[in-house]
Amino acid sequence: MKKIKLFSVILILSLLLAGCNNFKLATSIDDLISPVSPSGDNAGVQNAVSELCKSGYLIKIPSGGDYTTSYIFHNLDSDENDEAIAFYEPSDDRGTVSLAVLKKSDDKWSVIDNIKGEGSDVKSVDFCDVNDDGAEEILVCWSFISKSTTFKLSVYSQGQTDGEYKLKPISDSITAGEFVCADINEDKVNEVVVFNIGSSGESPSAQLYSFKNNRKSLIGETKLDSTIISFESITCGVTDEGMSIYADALKSDGDSMLTEFIYWSNYYDSIVSPFYSYSTGRTADTTRSSLIDCKDIDGDKTIEIPLDLSVKNLPSQITAQNWVAYGNTVLNHKCYSYSCKRDAYSLVIDDNDFSKLSVKYDNDKRMLSAVSNDSKKECFSIVTVIKSAYNSDDERFKNYTQIFSNSGFVYLAGVNSQADIKFSVEDLKNMIKPY
């Protein structure tokens, strides 16, 4: 039997090799996820890149950010049609990655310019007008060392030279871990804020760069918590201080995180992180054990930060949060929540009800239940079910209603109409928030 199985494997491999003249084993993640048979505009872009690289190429896909597809479509010139961006490693220049911009004309895609990058992979790409010329620049974070937390950020302007489209780097690249674009100092021109973990004894930091009039200049910087090992999420929002940045970061213990709150200070003529202590090298006020990013948790268009809340007798799968918002130089309470680490959601509960309820969690059923402290009656329960295993006709779920779905899971809610603290299914739809 073993001989038969071995012969079958050899036969299949032989047929594959015989039938595919270009057969090769995948040598990188890009080989595995590059499109095999693209169609539509993807096929047109691929053909155009193939015409450019006669000796062959490997498409490089950004590993992070908002654009993580083989070919990126974005309206670069503010007309009615998208242009395309492609990152590729030429077969005759291994270890380098180039950026190509493509445009469609008469149903045919063609490369209108390409430029050699500064790394062997692409971390992320974004688009923003940072030089105040009315056109978006292309910002690329180039990766040059595998598994590194440090990258090279290049900013490319678009323009016309002798009637031809041209990409041009604005100054030299910037060392960056992560970056975000926004008008931080409110001069009506976007700046670039870069975040760095630090190395060789240097503390993590944030720097503010201006590219106004195509001139790169460092116009502000601040130190950040010395225990940060990675930035998980960076969000911008308006506060009393103007445009502000919320940088969620993982700490070196791996079990806690913090939010670096950053804004422009006219007094210091720089960006500042008000909760960072230069005496301790730590940011204490926004540190928490729950690995939950800040967000607009209550829908009021203000970003809130989740802080740890001490609640007695909580199940191990459940944590409690006090969500706070920055205002008048301090962090102010907005709302409370319970969060389920296993099922990746938070449940925002009205302040008036929060102290009247206790929660429990059934691991086998993946069920969170809220119980009235006075009557000891269950008020509602939420069950998490794998989407592929969910059937609304299943007898087990006859008293439950689907309120949410996310990342392959379905969330069901059941309410007790006889409870002394009443909740409706619609209430629970509004209360549940994904991580």
CSV table of C-alpha atoms in Angstrom, one decimal:
chain,number,residue,atom,x,y,z
A,1,MET,CA,0.0,0.0,0.0
A,2,LYS,CA,2.8,2.4,0.9
A,3,LYS,CA,4.4,1.7,-2.5
A,4,ILE,CA,1.1,2.5,-4.3
A,5,LYS,CA,0.8,5.8,-2.4
A,6,LEU,CA,4.4,6.8,-3.2
A,7,PHE,CA,3.9,5.9,-6.9
A,8,SER,CA,0.8,8.0,-7.0
A,9,VAL,CA,2.6,11.1,-5.6
A,10,ILE,CA,5.5,10.7,-8.0
A,11,LEU,CA,3.0,10.3,-10.9
A,12,ILE,CA,1.1,13.5,-10.0
A,13,LEU,CA,4.3,15.5,-9.7
A,14,SER,CA,5.5,14.2,-13.0
A,15,LEU,CA,2.3,15.2,-14.7
A,16,LEU,CA,2.5,18.7,-13.1
A,17,LEU,CA,6.1,19.2,-14.2
A,18,ALA,CA,5.5,17.8,-17.7
A,19,GLY,CA,2.4,20.0,-18.3
A,20,CYS,CA,3.9,23.3,-17.0
A,21,ASN,CA,6.9,24.5,-18.7
A,22,ASN,CA,7.1,27.4,-16.3
A,23,PHE,CA,6.5,25.3,-13.2
A,24,LYS,CA,8.5,26.5,-10.1
A,25,LEU,CA,8.1,26.2,-6.4
A,26,ALA,CA,7.0,29.3,-4.6
A,27,THR,CA,10.0,31.0,-3.0
A,28,SER,CA,8.3,33.8,-1.1
A,29,ILE,CA,4.9,34.9,0.1
A,30,ASP,CA,4.5,37.1,-3.0
A,31,ASP,CA,4.7,34.0,-5.2
A,32,LEU,CA,1.9,32.4,-3.1
A,33,ILE,CA,-0.5,35.3,-3.2
A,34,SER,CA,0.2,36.9,-6.6
A,35,PRO,CA,-2.8,36.5,-8.9
A,36,VAL,CA,-2.6,33.4,-11.2
A,37,SER,CA,-5.2,34.5,-13.8
A,38,PRO,CA,-6.1,38.1,-13.3
A,39,SER,CA,-9.0,39.6,-15.2
A,40,GLY,CA,-10.3,43.0,-16.2
A,41,ASP,CA,-8.1,45.9,-15.2
A,42,ASN,CA,-5.8,43.6,-13.2
A,43,ALA,CA,-5.0,41.7,-16.3
A,44,GLY,CA,-4.4,44.9,-18.2
A,45,VAL,CA,-2.0,46.2,-15.6
A,46,GLN,CA,-0.2,42.9,-15.5
A,47,ASN,CA,0.3,42.9,-19.2
A,48,ALA,CA,1.7,46.5,-19.1
A,49,VAL,CA,4.2,45.5,-16.4
A,50,SER,CA,5.2,42.5,-18.4
A,51,GLU,CA,5.9,44.7,-21.4
A,52,LEU,CA,8.1,46.8,-19.2
A,53,CYS,CA,10.0,43.9,-17.7
A,54,LYS,CA,10.9,41.7,-20.6
A,55,SER,CA,13.1,39.5,-18.5
A,56,GLY,CA,10.4,38.8,-16.0
A,57,TYR,CA,9.5,40.2,-12.5
A,58,LEU,CA,7.9,39.4,-9.2
A,59,ILE,CA,5.0,41.5,-7.9
A,60,LYS,CA,5.6,42.8,-4.4
A,61,ILE,CA,2.5,43.3,-2.2
A,62,PRO,CA,2.5,45.8,0.7
A,63,SER,CA,2.5,43.9,3.9
A,64,GLY,CA,0.5,46.5,5.9
A,65,GLY,CA,-1.5,49.7,5.6
A,66,ASP,CA,-4.8,50.3,3.8
A,67,TYR,CA,-3.5,49.0,0.4
A,68,THR,CA,-2.5,45.4,0.4
A,69,THR,CA,-3.4,44.1,-3.1
A,70,SER,CA,-1.2,43.1,-6.0
A,71,TYR,CA,-2.2,46.2,-8.0
A,72,ILE,CA,-3.4,49.4,-6.3
A,73,PHE,CA,-6.0,51.5,-8.0
A,74,HIS,CA,-6.2,55.2,-6.9
A,75,ASN,CA,-7.2,58.4,-8.5
A,76,LEU,CA,-3.9,60.3,-8.6
A,77,ASP,CA,-4.7,63.2,-10.9
A,78,SER,CA,-8.3,64.0,-9.7
A,79,ASP,CA,-9.9,63.1,-13.0
A,80,GLU,CA,-12.8,60.6,-13.3
A,81,ASN,CA,-10.6,57.5,-13.6
A,82,ASP,CA,-8.2,55.7,-11.3
A,83,GLU,CA,-4.6,55.2,-12.1
A,84,ALA,CA,-2.8,52.0,-11.0
A,85,ILE,CA,0.3,51.5,-8.8
A,86,ALA,CA,2.4,48.3,-9.1
A,87,PHE,CA,5.5,47.3,-7.0
A,88,TYR,CA,7.7,44.8,-8.7
A,89,GLU,CA,11.1,43.1,-8.4
A,90,PRO,CA,12.8,42.7,-11.8
A,91,SER,CA,14.3,39.3,-12.5
A,92,ASP,CA,17.4,41.0,-13.8
A,93,ASP,CA,17.8,43.1,-10.6
A,94,ARG,CA,17.0,40.8,-7.7
A,95,GLY,CA,16.8,42.3,-4.2
A,96,THR,CA,15.4,45.7,-5.5
A,97,VAL,CA,11.8,46.8,-5.8
A,98,SER,CA,10.5,49.5,-8.2
A,99,LEU,CA,7.3,51.5,-8.2
A,100,ALA,CA,5.4,51.9,-11.5
A,101,VAL,CA,2.5,54.2,-12.2
A,102,LEU,CA,0.1,53.1,-14.9
A,103,LYS,CA,-2.7,54.9,-16.8
A,104,LYS,CA,-5.5,53.5,-18.9
A,105,SER,CA,-6.2,55.0,-22.3
A,106,ASP,CA,-8.4,53.5,-25.0
A,107,ASP,CA,-9.0,50.4,-22.8
A,108,LYS,CA,-5.2,49.8,-22.7
A,109,TRP,CA,-3.0,50.1,-19.6
A,110,SER,CA,0.5,51.4,-20.0
A,111,VAL,CA,3.3,52.4,-17.6
A,112,ILE,CA,3.7,56.2,-17.6
A,113,ASP,CA,6.6,56.3,-15.2
A,114,ASN,CA,8.5,54.0,-12.9
A,115,ILE,CA,11.2,54.6,-10.2
A,116,LYS,CA,13.6,52.4,-8.3
A,117,GLY,CA,12.7,52.1,-4.6
A,118,GLU,CA,14.8,52.0,-1.5
A,119,GLY,CA,14.2,48.5,-0.2
A,120,SER,CA,13.7,44.8,-1.0
A,121,ASP,CA,10.0,44.8,0.1
A,122,VAL,CA,7.1,47.2,0.6
A,123,LYS,CA,5.8,47.8,4.1
A,124,SER,CA,2.9,50.2,3.2
A,125,VAL,CA,1.8,52.9,0.8
A,126,ASP,CA,-0.4,55.9,1.2
A,127,PHE,CA,-1.5,59.0,-0.7
A,128,CYS,CA,-1.7,62.6,0.6
A,129,ASP,CA,-1.0,66.1,-0.6
A,130,VAL,CA,1.9,67.2,1.7
A,131,ASN,CA,3.6,69.9,-0.5
A,132,ASP,CA,0.5,72.0,-1.1
A,133,ASP,CA,0.6,71.7,-4.9
A,134,GLY,CA,-3.0,70.4,-5.2
A,135,ALA,CA,-1.9,66.9,-6.1
A,136,GLU,CA,-1.5,63.9,-3.9
A,137,GLU,CA,2.0,62.6,-3.2
A,138,ILE,CA,2.8,58.9,-3.1
A,139,LEU,CA,4.2,57.9,0.3
A,140,VAL,CA,6.0,54.5,0.4
A,141,CYS,CA,7.4,52.7,3.5
A,142,TRP,CA,10.2,50.5,2.1
A,143,SER,CA,11.4,47.4,3.9
A,144,PHE,CA,15.1,46.6,3.6
A,145,ILE,CA,15.7,44.1,6.5
A,146,SER,CA,13.5,41.1,7.1
A,147,LYS,CA,11.3,41.3,10.3
A,148,SER,CA,12.7,44.8,11.1
A,149,THR,CA,10.7,47.4,12.9
A,150,THR,CA,12.5,50.2,11.0
A,151,PHE,CA,11.8,51.2,7.4
A,152,LYS,CA,12.6,54.0,4.9
A,153,LEU,CA,9.8,56.4,4.1
A,154,SER,CA,10.0,58.0,0.7
A,155,VAL,CA,7.7,60.8,-0.5
A,156,TYR,CA,7.2,61.0,-4.3
A,157,SER,CA,5.7,64.0,-6.0
A,158,GLN,CA,3.9,63.9,-9.3
A,159,GLY,CA,4.4,66.3,-12.0
A,160,GLN,CA,4.9,67.0,-15.7
A,161,THR,CA,8.4,67.4,-17.4
A,162,ASP,CA,8.3,68.3,-21.0
A,163,GLY,CA,4.7,67.2,-21.2
A,164,GLU,CA,5.4,63.8,-19.7
A,165,TYR,CA,4.3,62.4,-16.3
A,166,LYS,CA,7.2,62.1,-13.8
A,167,LEU,CA,7.7,60.8,-10.3
A,168,LYS,CA,10.3,62.6,-8.2
A,169,PRO,CA,11.4,61.9,-4.6
A,170,ILE,CA,11.1,64.9,-2.3
A,171,SER,CA,14.4,65.0,-0.6
A,172,ASP,CA,16.0,61.9,0.9
A,173,SER,CA,14.1,59.2,2.8
A,174,ILE,CA,13.1,59.2,6.4
A,175,THR,CA,13.7,56.5,9.0
A,176,ALA,CA,10.2,55.4,10.2
A,177,GLY,CA,8.4,52.6,11.9
A,178,GLU,CA,4.9,53.9,11.1
A,179,PHE,CA,3.6,57.1,9.7
A,180,VAL,CA,0.4,59.2,9.3
A,181,CYS,CA,-0.5,62.3,7.3
A,182,ALA,CA,-2.6,65.2,8.7
A,183,ASP,CA,-2.6,68.9,9.1
A,184,ILE,CA,-1.2,68.8,12.7
A,185,ASN,CA,-0.1,72.5,13.1
A,186,GLU,CA,-3.3,73.8,11.3
A,187,ASP,CA,-1.4,75.7,8.7
A,188,LYS,CA,-3.7,74.3,6.0
A,189,VAL,CA,-1.0,72.0,4.7
A,190,ASN,CA,-0.7,68.3,5.6
A,191,GLU,CA,2.4,67.2,7.5
A,192,VAL,CA,3.8,63.7,8.0
A,193,VAL,CA,4.2,62.3,11.5
A,194,VAL,CA,6.6,59.3,11.8
A,195,PHE,CA,6.9,56.9,14.7
A,196,ASN,CA,10.0,55.1,15.6
A,197,ILE,CA,10.6,52.3,18.2
A,198,GLY,CA,14.2,53.4,18.8
A,199,SER,CA,17.4,51.5,19.0
A,200,SER,CA,20.9,51.5,20.6
A,201,GLY,CA,19.6,53.1,23.8
A,202,GLU,CA,17.4,55.6,22.0
A,203,SER,CA,13.8,55.9,23.3
A,204,PRO,CA,10.8,55.6,21.0
A,205,SER,CA,9.8,58.9,19.5
A,206,ALA,CA,7.6,60.8,17.1
A,207,GLN,CA,8.8,63.4,14.5
A,208,LEU,CA,6.8,65.9,12.6
A,209,TYR,CA,8.0,66.6,9.0
A,210,SER,CA,6.8,69.4,6.7
A,211,PHE,CA,7.2,69.1,2.9
A,212,LYS,CA,5.8,72.5,2.1
A,213,ASN,CA,7.1,73.9,-1.2
A,214,ASN,CA,8.9,70.5,-1.8
A,215,ARG,CA,11.3,71.1,1.0
A,216,LYS,CA,11.6,68.5,3.8
A,217,SER,CA,12.1,70.0,7.3
A,218,LEU,CA,11.8,68.6,10.8
A,219,ILE,CA,9.4,70.9,12.6
A,220,GLY,CA,8.7,69.0,15.8
A,221,GLU,CA,9.4,65.9,17.8
A,222,THR,CA,8.6,64.3,21.1
A,223,LYS,CA,9.8,61.2,23.1
A,224,LEU,CA,7.4,58.3,23.8
A,225,ASP,CA,7.2,55.6,26.4
A,226,SER,CA,10.5,53.7,26.7
A,227,THR,CA,8.7,50.3,26.8
A,228,ILE,CA,7.0,50.4,23.4
A,229,ILE,CA,7.9,47.6,21.1
A,230,SER,CA,5.4,48.1,18.3
A,231,PHE,CA,2.7,50.5,17.1
A,232,GLU,CA,-0.7,48.7,16.6
A,233,SER,CA,-3.0,51.5,15.4
A,234,ILE,CA,-2.6,55.2,14.6
A,235,THR,CA,-5.7,57.4,14.4
A,236,CYS,CA,-6.3,61.1,13.9
A,237,GLY,CA,-9.2,63.1,15.5
A,238,VAL,CA,-10.1,66.7,16.4
A,239,THR,CA,-9.9,67.7,20.1
A,240,ASP,CA,-9.6,70.9,22.1
A,241,GLU,CA,-6.0,71.0,20.9
A,242,GLY,CA,-6.9,70.8,17.2
A,243,MET,CA,-5.9,67.8,15.0
A,244,SER,CA,-4.6,65.2,17.4
A,245,ILE,CA,-3.0,61.7,17.0
A,246,TYR,CA,-3.8,58.6,19.0
A,247,ALA,CA,-1.0,56.0,18.6
A,248,ASP,CA,-1.9,52.7,20.2
A,249,ALA,CA,1.3,50.8,21.1
A,250,LEU,CA,2.1,47.4,22.5
A,251,LYS,CA,4.4,47.3,25.6
A,252,SER,CA,7.5,45.1,26.1
A,253,ASP,CA,5.6,42.8,28.5
A,254,GLY,CA,3.4,41.7,25.6
A,255,ASP,CA,0.3,41.8,27.8
A,256,SER,CA,-0.4,45.5,28.0
A,257,MET,CA,-0.7,48.5,25.7
A,258,LEU,CA,-1.0,52.3,25.9
A,259,THR,CA,-2.1,55.2,23.8
A,260,GLU,CA,0.3,58.0,23.0
A,261,PHE,CA,-1.8,61.2,22.6
A,262,ILE,CA,0.0,63.8,20.5
A,263,TYR,CA,-0.8,67.3,19.3
A,264,TRP,CA,0.8,70.5,18.2
A,265,SER,CA,1.7,73.1,20.9
A,266,ASN,CA,2.1,76.7,19.8
A,267,TYR,CA,3.7,77.4,23.2
A,268,TYR,CA,6.5,74.8,22.5
A,269,ASP,CA,6.4,75.2,18.7
A,270,SER,CA,6.5,71.4,18.5
A,271,ILE,CA,4.4,68.3,18.9
A,272,VAL,CA,4.0,67.2,22.5
A,273,SER,CA,2.8,64.0,24.2
A,274,PRO,CA,1.2,65.4,27.4
A,275,PHE,CA,0.9,62.1,29.3
A,276,TYR,CA,4.6,61.2,28.8
A,277,SER,CA,6.9,61.8,31.8
A,278,TYR,CA,10.4,62.8,31.0
A,279,SER,CA,11.5,61.9,34.5
A,280,THR,CA,10.3,58.3,34.3
A,281,GLY,CA,10.4,57.8,30.5
A,282,ARG,CA,6.9,56.3,30.7
A,283,THR,CA,3.3,57.2,29.6
A,284,ALA,CA,1.2,56.1,32.6
A,285,ASP,CA,-2.2,57.7,32.2
A,286,THR,CA,-3.2,55.7,29.1
A,287,THR,CA,-1.7,52.4,29.9
A,288,ARG,CA,-4.0,49.3,30.2
A,289,SER,CA,-3.9,45.6,30.4
A,290,SER,CA,-6.7,45.1,27.8
A,291,LEU,CA,-5.3,44.9,24.3
A,292,ILE,CA,-8.0,47.1,22.9
A,293,ASP,CA,-7.4,50.0,20.5
A,294,CYS,CA,-8.9,53.4,21.0
A,295,LYS,CA,-11.9,54.3,18.9
A,296,ASP,CA,-15.1,56.3,18.7
A,297,ILE,CA,-16.8,53.8,21.0
A,298,ASP,CA,-20.1,55.7,21.5
A,299,GLY,CA,-20.6,57.3,18.1
A,300,ASP,CA,-20.1,60.9,19.1
A,301,LYS,CA,-17.3,61.5,16.5
A,302,THR,CA,-14.8,61.8,19.3
A,303,ILE,CA,-12.1,59.2,19.8
A,304,GLU,CA,-12.1,57.5,23.2
A,305,ILE,CA,-9.3,55.6,25.0
A,306,PRO,CA,-10.1,52.4,27.0
A,307,LEU,CA,-8.6,52.3,30.5
A,308,ASP,CA,-8.7,49.4,32.9
A,309,LEU,CA,-11.7,49.3,35.3
A,310,SER,CA,-11.6,47.2,38.4
A,311,VAL,CA,-14.7,45.0,38.8
A,312,LYS,CA,-14.9,42.2,41.3
A,313,ASN,CA,-15.4,38.6,40.4
A,314,LEU,CA,-15.0,39.0,36.6
A,315,PRO,CA,-14.7,35.8,34.6
A,316,SER,CA,-11.2,35.3,33.2
A,317,GLN,CA,-12.4,35.9,29.6
A,318,ILE,CA,-14.0,39.2,30.5
A,319,THR,CA,-12.4,42.6,31.2
A,320,ALA,CA,-14.0,45.9,32.1
A,321,GLN,CA,-13.1,49.3,30.6
A,322,ASN,CA,-13.6,53.0,31.5
A,323,TRP,CA,-13.6,54.8,28.1
A,324,VAL,CA,-12.2,58.4,28.4
A,325,ALA,CA,-11.9,61.3,26.0
A,326,TYR,CA,-9.4,64.1,26.1
A,327,GLY,CA,-10.8,67.6,26.9
A,328,ASN,CA,-9.5,70.6,28.8
A,329,THR,CA,-6.1,69.0,29.3
A,330,VAL,CA,-7.5,66.0,31.1
A,331,LEU,CA,-9.1,62.6,30.3
A,332,ASN,CA,-12.8,62.6,31.0
A,333,HIS,CA,-15.1,59.6,31.5
A,334,LYS,CA,-17.5,58.8,28.6
A,335,CYS,CA,-18.8,55.3,29.1
A,336,TYR,CA,-18.2,51.8,30.5
A,337,SER,CA,-17.9,48.5,28.7
A,338,TYR,CA,-17.3,44.8,29.2
A,339,SER,CA,-15.0,43.1,26.7
A,340,CYS,CA,-14.7,39.5,25.7
A,341,LYS,CA,-11.1,38.6,24.9
A,342,ARG,CA,-12.0,35.3,23.3
A,343,ASP,CA,-14.7,36.6,21.1
A,344,ALA,CA,-13.2,40.0,20.3
A,345,TYR,CA,-16.0,42.4,21.1
A,346,SER,CA,-16.8,45.1,23.6
A,347,LEU,CA,-20.3,45.6,25.0
A,348,VAL,CA,-21.0,49.3,25.9
A,349,ILE,CA,-23.4,49.5,28.8
A,350,ASP,CA,-25.2,52.7,30.0
A,351,ASP,CA,-23.7,54.2,33.2
A,352,ASN,CA,-27.1,53.8,35.0
A,353,ASP,CA,-27.2,50.1,34.2
A,354,PHE,CA,-23.5,49.2,34.6
A,355,SER,CA,-23.4,49.1,38.4
A,356,LYS,CA,-26.7,47.1,38.5
A,357,LEU,CA,-25.4,44.2,36.4
A,358,SER,CA,-22.9,41.4,36.8
A,359,VAL,CA,-21.5,39.3,33.9
A,360,LYS,CA,-20.6,35.6,33.6
A,361,TYR,CA,-19.2,33.6,30.8
A,362,ASP,CA,-19.7,30.0,29.7
A,363,ASN,CA,-16.6,28.8,27.8
A,364,ASP,CA,-18.4,25.7,26.3
A,365,LYS,CA,-21.3,27.7,24.9
A,366,ARG,CA,-19.2,30.9,24.2
A,367,MET,CA,-21.9,32.8,26.0
A,368,LEU,CA,-21.7,36.1,27.9
A,369,SER,CA,-24.6,36.6,30.2
A,370,ALA,CA,-25.6,39.8,32.1
A,371,VAL,CA,-27.4,39.2,35.5
A,372,SER,CA,-29.3,41.7,37.6
A,373,ASN,CA,-27.6,42.2,41.0
A,374,ASP,CA,-30.9,42.7,42.7
A,375,SER,CA,-33.2,40.0,41.3
A,376,LYS,CA,-30.4,37.7,40.2
A,377,LYS,CA,-32.4,37.2,36.9
A,378,GLU,CA,-30.6,37.0,33.6
A,379,CYS,CA,-31.2,40.1,31.6
A,380,PHE,CA,-29.6,39.1,28.3
A,381,SER,CA,-27.0,36.8,26.8
A,382,ILE,CA,-24.7,37.0,23.7
A,383,VAL,CA,-23.6,33.8,22.0
A,384,THR,CA,-20.7,33.6,19.6
A,385,VAL,CA,-21.0,31.0,16.8
A,386,ILE,CA,-18.6,30.2,14.0
A,387,LYS,CA,-20.3,31.4,10.8
A,388,SER,CA,-19.9,28.2,8.9
A,389,ALA,CA,-21.6,26.3,11.7
A,390,TYR,CA,-24.5,28.6,12.2
A,391,ASN,CA,-28.0,27.6,11.0
A,392,SER,CA,-30.9,29.9,12.0
A,393,ASP,CA,-33.2,26.9,12.1
A,394,ASP,CA,-31.0,25.1,14.7
A,395,GLU,CA,-33.2,24.4,17.8
A,396,ARG,CA,-30.4,25.6,20.0
A,397,PHE,CA,-30.8,29.2,18.6
A,398,LYS,CA,-34.6,29.5,18.5
A,399,ASN,CA,-34.6,32.1,21.2
A,400,TYR,CA,-31.8,34.1,19.7
A,401,THR,CA,-31.5,36.8,17.1
A,402,GLN,CA,-28.4,37.6,15.0
A,403,ILE,CA,-27.1,41.1,15.9
A,404,PHE,CA,-23.7,41.2,14.3
A,405,SER,CA,-21.2,39.3,12.2
A,406,ASN,CA,-17.4,39.8,12.0
A,407,SER,CA,-14.3,37.8,11.0
A,408,GLY,CA,-16.0,34.5,10.4
A,409,PHE,CA,-18.2,34.7,13.5
A,410,VAL,CA,-21.9,35.3,14.1
A,411,TYR,CA,-23.1,37.0,17.3
A,412,LEU,CA,-26.5,36.1,18.6
A,413,ALA,CA,-28.5,37.9,21.3
A,414,GLY,CA,-31.2,36.6,23.6
A,415,VAL,CA,-33.2,38.9,25.9
A,416,ASN,CA,-35.4,38.1,29.0
A,417,SER,CA,-38.6,40.1,28.8
A,418,GLN,CA,-39.3,39.2,32.5
A,419,ALA,CA,-36.1,40.7,33.8
A,420,ASP,CA,-36.2,43.8,36.1
A,421,ILE,CA,-33.6,45.5,33.9
A,422,LYS,CA,-34.9,45.3,30.4
A,423,PHE,CA,-32.9,45.3,27.1
A,424,SER,CA,-34.2,44.8,23.6
A,425,VAL,CA,-32.4,43.1,20.7
A,426,GLU,CA,-32.1,46.5,19.1
A,427,ASP,CA,-30.3,47.8,22.2
A,428,LEU,CA,-27.8,45.0,22.0
A,429,LYS,CA,-27.2,45.7,18.3
A,430,ASN,CA,-26.1,49.2,19.3
A,431,MET,CA,-24.1,48.1,22.3
A,432,ILE,CA,-21.9,45.5,20.7
A,433,LYS,CA,-18.6,46.8,19.2
A,434,PRO,CA,-15.9,44.6,17.5
A,435,TYR,CA,-12.3,44.9,18.5
